[in-house]
Amino acid sequence: MSKDALIFAEREREKQLQQLVELVSIPSISTLPEHKSDIEKAAQWLVTHLQTIGLQNAKAYPTEKHPVVYAEWLGALGQPTVLIYGHYDVQPVDPLELWKSHPFKPEVRENYLYARGSSDDKGQTFAHIKAVEAYLKTAKRLPINVKFLIEGEEEIGSPSLTNFFSSHKELLKADVALISDSHILSPTQPSIVYGLRGMTYIEMEVTGPDHDLHSGSYGGAVPNPLNALAAIVAKLHNEDGSVAITGFYDRVRKPSPEEQAELARLPFNEKEFCKEAGIPAPWGEKGFSIVERLGARPTLDVNGIWGGFIGAGAKTVIPSKASAKVSMRLVPDQDPHEIAKLFQQYVEKIAPKTVSVKVRAIHFAEPAIVDRKIPYMKAATQAYKESFGAEPLFTREGGSIPVVTLLKKQLGLDSILMGFGLSDDRLHSPNERFYLPNFYKGIQTSIHFMSLLKK
Ligand code: BES
Ligand code: ZN
């Protein structure tokens, strides 16, 4: 059964790519209100596509924000049900001028598909859709039962999923969740992610004078919110690269010596890492390896900072307001809401008394460690082996996928994080790309996985 599907999938490569190009051409940026209709368009495109390949009950469910796309095939009596999760929303594209080709006019160059969403996460999700299609077009059935859940809010922290899950428990009933929204170690070394960091995303606004002031008439005698914000930001880290917020590390779970040893054994090349990131030397918390800093330690980064005059030329002004966006990546057992409170308390403590500071949390995601011992993991390992020719290693990832904890807490589902991306896919950055050989091997891996799950 899987043999015919594999042959079909290989023959269809050109068509699969064309269809993926169509999907990534839709600018479904979830965080920007002006792209609301593109979000709807992407959801509708998926519903139509899932119907066309033979899935049932394909539907876009409206939520408080962006629709959730669902479709199913439940004809394998007595066989396990896999909930395949993906997201059709993407991150903003700016700065646009740094893209070699337009983010929504996909281009193939040297085996890579360049477009926003190509890897994160339309391409990876589409691999499973094409695997399902390969079975349905050949055997007219799947070896197991499948439910697709493709959301449009992952890049903004999946805020609507909590309510959607609690009101659709029966619809989403399954035995395990399968998520492809991460990367493997290299094209020849697959890996399964078992740890994801969580997130607390904050915006803070510092106010000085109640209106902008001439910097000559007032400078030196009034508090400047930009200077104050810079002082606050400078105090968020200690000299040794650790985060200075009081209590920040209190709940950090320490990896066991076995896990530490396993992380140390992972192939990691510092030189290549620096080259990929475009930096002369790494930076980070003293006393921890880069692999640990990225996967097992919490961090804080300013994502944006603004205020005052930023146009060409010079304007002599003391602005009334200054702002910054800050993300904190968290690890088990930190609580994203508690971290938001600690951040606020710390900033209130260190902020110059001459300005007022407003702190507002924008979104949260729980950190996650998945159970590597579930029986389905064996099938995932074997599936990778058959398509990539190597046994996958287990990695902890620095990024966040909020749904993983929601699936576990609300639906009792363990997740298998079966990525098909590569670490240099440039997610969230200009020139995002998807390595096409991984797309095709992803389809194969999914075909093998389904067949291996059959009892
Ligand atoms: N695909 C990423 C998560 C990811 C990033 C996995 C890097 C593996 C490596 C996902 O789409 C993402 O970007 N998530 C957001 C979630 C956040 C907004 C809560 C993230 O990590 O910034
Ligand atoms: Zn992303």
Coordinates of N, CA and C and ligand atoms in Angstrom, one line a residue, residues 87 91 120 154-155 428, ligand 2:
H87 N 0.3 25.2 10.8 CA -0.3 26.5 10.8 C -0.1 27.2 9.4
Q91 N 4.7 35.1 9.5 CA 5.2 36.3 10.1 C 5.2 37.5 9.1
D120 N 8.0 27.7 7.3 CA 7.3 28.0 8.5 C 5.9 28.5 8.2
E154 N -0.8 30.7 15.0 CA 0.4 30.2 15.7 C 1.4 31.3 15.9
E155 N 1.6 32.1 14.9 CA 2.7 33.1 15.0 C 2.3 34.3 16.0
H428 N 11.2 33.7 9.8 CA 10.9 35.1 10.3 C 11.8 36.1 9.7
Ligands
ZN2 ZN 7.2 30.9 13.0

